[in-house]
XYZ file of C-alpha atoms in Angstrom:
335
model
C -42.323 6.515 -1.902
C -45.045 7.100 -4.516
C -46.874 9.405 -2.100
C -43.672 11.354 -1.424
C -42.940 11.733 -5.129
C -46.522 12.850 -5.782
C -46.278 15.441 -3.008
C -42.996 16.797 -4.400
C -44.406 16.955 -7.926
C -47.498 18.830 -6.735
C -45.591 21.333 -4.603
C -42.546 22.199 -6.703
C -41.408 22.650 -10.239
C -38.702 20.413 -11.625
C -36.936 19.587 -14.831
C -35.403 16.233 -15.702
C -31.884 16.732 -17.055
C -30.284 13.332 -16.472
C -31.227 11.998 -19.902
C -30.854 15.300 -21.750
C -27.129 16.079 -21.898
C -25.933 19.113 -23.813
C -23.670 17.966 -26.631
C -20.715 20.132 -27.619
C -18.830 18.642 -30.572
C -16.007 21.151 -30.154
C -14.976 19.725 -26.782
C -12.886 16.615 -26.166
C -13.607 14.699 -22.991
C -10.427 13.379 -21.407
C -11.904 11.815 -18.279
C -14.937 9.837 -17.283
C -17.264 10.368 -14.332
C -15.676 10.845 -10.921
C -15.513 7.684 -8.832
C -14.342 6.709 -5.360
C -11.620 4.121 -6.015
C -10.877 3.056 -2.444
C -11.209 4.109 1.161
C -8.647 2.725 3.601
C -10.478 1.036 6.476
C -9.818 2.253 9.990
C -7.899 0.206 12.516
C -9.947 -2.475 14.184
C -10.758 -2.281 17.865
C -10.009 -5.918 18.654
C -10.555 -7.715 21.908
C -7.580 -7.376 24.262
C -6.973 -11.140 24.039
C -6.889 -11.131 20.244
C -3.745 -12.651 18.692
C -3.574 -9.718 16.253
C -2.202 -6.521 17.761
C -2.313 -2.960 16.567
C -5.617 -1.870 18.037
C -5.926 1.855 18.805
C -5.246 3.093 22.345
C -8.815 4.371 22.635
C -11.824 2.532 21.132
C -13.149 4.108 17.950
C -16.700 5.430 17.940
C -17.484 3.331 14.882
C -16.925 0.082 16.788
C -18.712 -1.360 19.780
C -16.410 -1.166 22.784
C -18.054 -4.186 24.414
C -16.963 -7.555 23.037
C -17.806 -11.085 24.027
C -14.547 -12.635 22.886
C -15.919 -13.487 19.464
C -13.369 -11.181 17.787
C -10.496 -13.156 19.268
C -11.986 -16.451 18.100
C -12.456 -15.105 14.582
C -8.912 -13.734 14.574
C -7.486 -17.138 15.466
C -9.409 -18.786 12.630
C -8.244 -16.048 10.271
C -4.593 -16.577 11.273
C -4.905 -20.327 10.748
C -6.224 -19.692 7.242
C -3.469 -17.199 6.397
C -0.700 -19.519 7.594
C -2.145 -22.397 5.582
C -2.371 -20.297 2.405
C 1.109 -18.867 2.867
C 2.550 -22.331 3.458
C 0.937 -23.626 0.251
C 1.533 -20.663 -2.068
C 4.698 -18.999 -0.807
C 5.626 -15.367 -1.440
C 5.859 -13.646 -4.824
C 8.819 -11.256 -5.081
C 9.485 -8.705 -7.848
C 10.669 -9.956 -11.254
C 8.462 -13.049 -10.884
C 10.634 -14.708 -8.269
C 8.717 -16.968 -5.921
C 9.901 -18.517 -2.690
C 8.003 -21.233 -0.872
C 8.414 -22.287 2.718
C 10.121 -25.516 3.679
C 8.565 -25.091 7.112
C 6.036 -22.597 8.462
C 4.643 -23.183 11.925
C 2.305 -20.981 13.997
C 3.534 -19.260 17.143
C 0.899 -19.470 19.842
C 0.149 -16.419 21.994
C 2.720 -14.164 20.356
C 2.814 -10.868 18.470
C 4.742 -12.810 15.823
C 2.312 -15.227 14.220
C 4.515 -17.799 12.455
C 8.102 -18.806 11.835
C 9.737 -20.942 9.187
C 12.442 -21.239 6.563
C 12.661 -20.994 2.777
C 12.904 -23.998 0.490
C 16.310 -24.700 -1.093
C 18.000 -22.142 1.142
C 21.634 -23.037 1.754
C 22.056 -20.193 4.267
C 19.213 -21.516 6.466
C 17.621 -18.132 7.082
C 15.020 -18.039 9.850
C 11.828 -16.214 8.810
C 9.168 -14.623 11.029
C 5.729 -13.713 9.685
C 3.212 -11.182 11.015
C -0.310 -10.758 9.617
C -2.417 -7.629 9.687
C -6.099 -7.705 10.686
C -8.754 -9.115 8.396
C -10.617 -5.794 8.176
C -8.054 -3.039 8.535
C -4.470 -2.020 7.787
C -1.224 -3.030 9.426
C -0.704 -0.246 11.946
C 2.341 1.548 13.316
C 1.656 0.111 16.781
C 1.734 -3.439 15.445
C 5.014 -2.776 13.616
C 6.622 -1.172 16.682
C 5.724 -4.217 18.769
C 7.140 -6.742 16.311
C 10.437 -5.204 15.179
C 12.424 -5.388 18.454
C 11.106 -8.864 19.248
C 12.183 -10.209 15.849
C 15.643 -8.716 16.375
C 16.104 -10.116 19.875
C 15.073 -13.618 18.801
C 17.590 -13.711 15.978
C 15.307 -13.849 12.942
C 17.015 -13.106 9.631
C 13.898 -11.870 7.825
C 10.530 -10.507 8.910
C 7.496 -10.537 6.619
C 4.566 -8.200 7.317
C 1.540 -9.445 5.357
C -1.621 -7.344 5.198
C -4.438 -6.181 2.942
C -3.207 -2.604 3.450
C -0.597 -0.663 5.419
C -1.095 2.755 6.949
C 1.466 5.435 6.180
C 2.970 5.540 9.658
C 3.590 1.778 9.608
C 5.405 1.992 6.276
C 7.510 4.908 7.522
C 8.628 2.940 10.589
C 9.542 -0.103 8.493
C 11.709 2.018 6.189
C 13.438 3.814 9.053
C 14.149 0.681 11.099
C 17.894 0.869 11.871
C 18.703 -2.842 12.367
C 20.326 -4.058 9.131
C 20.523 -7.664 10.319
C 16.770 -8.259 10.033
C 15.553 -7.805 6.454
C 11.936 -6.616 6.385
C 9.426 -7.322 3.610
C 6.014 -5.734 3.012
C 3.711 -8.354 1.471
C 0.312 -7.357 0.122
C -2.377 -10.025 0.498
C -4.514 -10.545 -2.602
C -8.066 -9.291 -1.857
C -9.391 -12.569 -3.309
C -8.327 -14.207 -0.059
C -11.272 -12.478 1.649
C -13.691 -14.324 -0.655
C -13.536 -17.409 1.529
C -14.696 -20.605 -0.218
C -14.769 -18.856 -3.597
C -10.973 -18.810 -3.481
C -11.008 -22.508 -4.404
C -12.173 -21.551 -7.894
C -9.256 -19.147 -8.467
C -5.566 -19.816 -9.200
C -3.520 -20.474 -6.086
C -0.624 -18.193 -7.056
C 0.451 -14.694 -6.127
C -1.725 -14.482 -3.034
C 1.163 -12.828 -1.154
C 3.164 -10.307 -3.190
C 6.207 -8.401 -1.957
C 6.831 -4.985 -3.505
C 10.253 -3.370 -3.930
C 10.981 -0.372 -1.742
C 11.025 2.993 -3.546
C 14.099 5.196 -3.629
C 13.074 8.842 -3.400
C 15.193 11.844 -2.535
C 14.128 15.140 -0.983
C 15.943 18.216 -2.325
C 15.752 21.882 -1.298
C 15.783 24.748 -3.788
C 17.623 28.042 -3.399
C 14.312 29.765 -2.690
C 13.601 27.565 0.337
C 11.091 25.267 -1.365
C 11.435 21.500 -1.781
C 11.057 18.913 -4.528
C 11.142 15.109 -4.784
C 13.328 13.051 -7.114
C 12.128 9.549 -8.015
C 15.309 7.484 -8.371
C 13.780 4.046 -8.797
C 12.954 0.954 -6.800
C 15.125 -1.358 -4.708
C 14.255 -4.912 -5.765
C 15.079 -7.827 -3.473
C 16.406 -11.044 -4.978
C 15.310 -13.796 -2.561
C 17.481 -16.436 -4.239
C 20.792 -14.609 -3.746
C 19.636 -12.604 -0.696
C 20.750 -9.379 -2.398
C 19.146 -6.059 -3.322
C 19.420 -4.580 -6.812
C 18.292 -1.144 -7.928
C 15.790 -0.742 -10.762
C 15.216 2.533 -12.573
C 12.208 4.809 -12.314
C 10.806 3.251 -15.490
C 9.730 0.291 -13.340
C 7.260 2.594 -11.569
C 3.759 2.730 -13.059
C 2.794 5.879 -11.143
C 3.953 7.943 -8.193
C 2.198 10.622 -6.161
C 3.272 13.343 -3.755
C 1.560 14.638 -0.629
C 3.511 17.797 0.176
C 1.895 18.194 3.632
C 1.439 14.680 5.005
C -0.251 14.470 8.407
C 0.881 10.923 9.187
C -2.498 9.328 8.490
C -4.344 10.583 5.419
C -2.535 10.724 2.075
C -3.779 13.625 -0.098
C -2.413 13.761 -3.649
C -0.995 17.162 -4.549
C 1.124 16.027 -7.504
C 0.866 12.952 -9.765
C 3.320 11.470 -12.266
C 3.273 8.492 -14.644
C 6.803 7.575 -15.839
C 5.592 5.091 -18.454
C 5.350 7.427 -21.461
C 3.624 4.808 -23.599
C 0.532 5.157 -21.449
C 0.174 8.765 -22.612
C 0.496 8.168 -26.364
C -3.171 7.383 -26.964
C -4.531 10.364 -25.063
C -1.957 12.650 -26.708
C -3.151 11.526 -30.146
C -6.777 12.033 -29.120
C -6.098 15.609 -28.058
C -4.582 16.306 -31.506
C -2.171 19.047 -30.564
C -4.573 20.888 -28.263
C -2.256 20.386 -25.305
C 0.988 22.104 -24.452
C 3.533 19.370 -25.157
C 6.099 20.800 -22.755
C 3.609 20.815 -19.890
C 2.203 17.423 -20.857
C 5.702 15.945 -20.785
C 5.976 16.748 -17.080
C 3.291 14.161 -16.265
C 5.785 11.415 -17.100
C 8.619 13.022 -15.157
C 10.724 11.649 -12.322
C 11.104 14.998 -10.565
C 8.266 16.803 -8.804
C 7.360 20.469 -9.011
C 8.733 22.682 -6.207
C 6.466 23.049 -3.197
C 6.668 24.975 0.097
C 6.920 23.285 3.472
C 3.515 22.419 4.911
C 2.227 22.805 8.419
C 3.053 19.192 9.340
C 6.661 19.421 8.161
C 6.391 16.101 6.380
C 6.252 14.897 2.760
C 4.985 11.497 1.616
C 5.540 9.763 -1.724
C 3.275 6.894 -2.783
C 4.560 4.562 -5.500
C 2.444 2.186 -7.596
C 4.051 -0.737 -9.423
C 2.683 -2.346 -12.636
C 0.864 -4.968 -10.560
C -1.065 -2.289 -8.697
C 0.778 -2.739 -5.401
C 1.502 0.471 -3.540
C 4.108 1.470 -0.997
C 4.982 4.795 0.540
C 8.126 6.612 1.622
C 8.070 9.522 4.072
C 10.468 12.466 4.334
C 10.572 14.806 7.308
C 11.479 18.446 6.734
C 14.116 19.394 9.277
C 13.462 18.224 12.816
C 9.686 18.448 12.637
C 7.817 15.162 12.747
C 4.257 14.297 11.840
């Protein structure tokens, strides 16, 4: 490396600017350096005998198509760990309601991974649990496989637990027409992936269920569209009822006005909690347009034209950082 640097220095002229920033006291910086917050991992190409479904139809180039069965063995160990943790810690629902399992037993050789019942449940609801892969999101294929099976077997509730969920999987869960089977999306705490280090952390809130957002797609007189954030449907596991919370329970919500069914690209962003904007508004000291700035905390998006995919996605973030997405199709066109 020293030889390369010496060659570059001898052959070209350069100027070091990293430690010599130009200071302009008349400007107010309102953001820090750009960072990559997260990249959703691709679906795993698991061995055909793996107990976790949802692998793509064709192997991805980023994974080795040849396996020796080790993936399936690791998946079984992973499922055993998840069932043990879920049995010990239970599920955290919105408004700090926690339900623990009276029983939770693994299902061998099945697309459904475990079944059980809640503690202190007079109605004796039968619960099925499905886990996403250890390194990848819960996919639409995995959801499509599990939903009809859970319905045929008479389960009252179905819990999908995963580190992340792709947009198509969330859309299918929301559009599932069977009202008899209540479906929950449970986000697994990333600390679970730390293995033995998890013993040093609190054993609560490893599995958190997020309320489903209520968004409405409206069309303007000019043929454009806009989204109305109406709030969040919060499930009460004790009474087995759903109550509606206002949009003020949403920490942030984002719009992708041309969703392709896989990659969510933010075209509009809103933060309903107005208190979060007070500090930055004071720092700007009247430089901003208050009317325009007010729109950042709105519950109604700006009008937008229909995109090429004929689909709009809305991603909602709750105060805990959990995210869930709703999808609206424009007309008959699907993504």
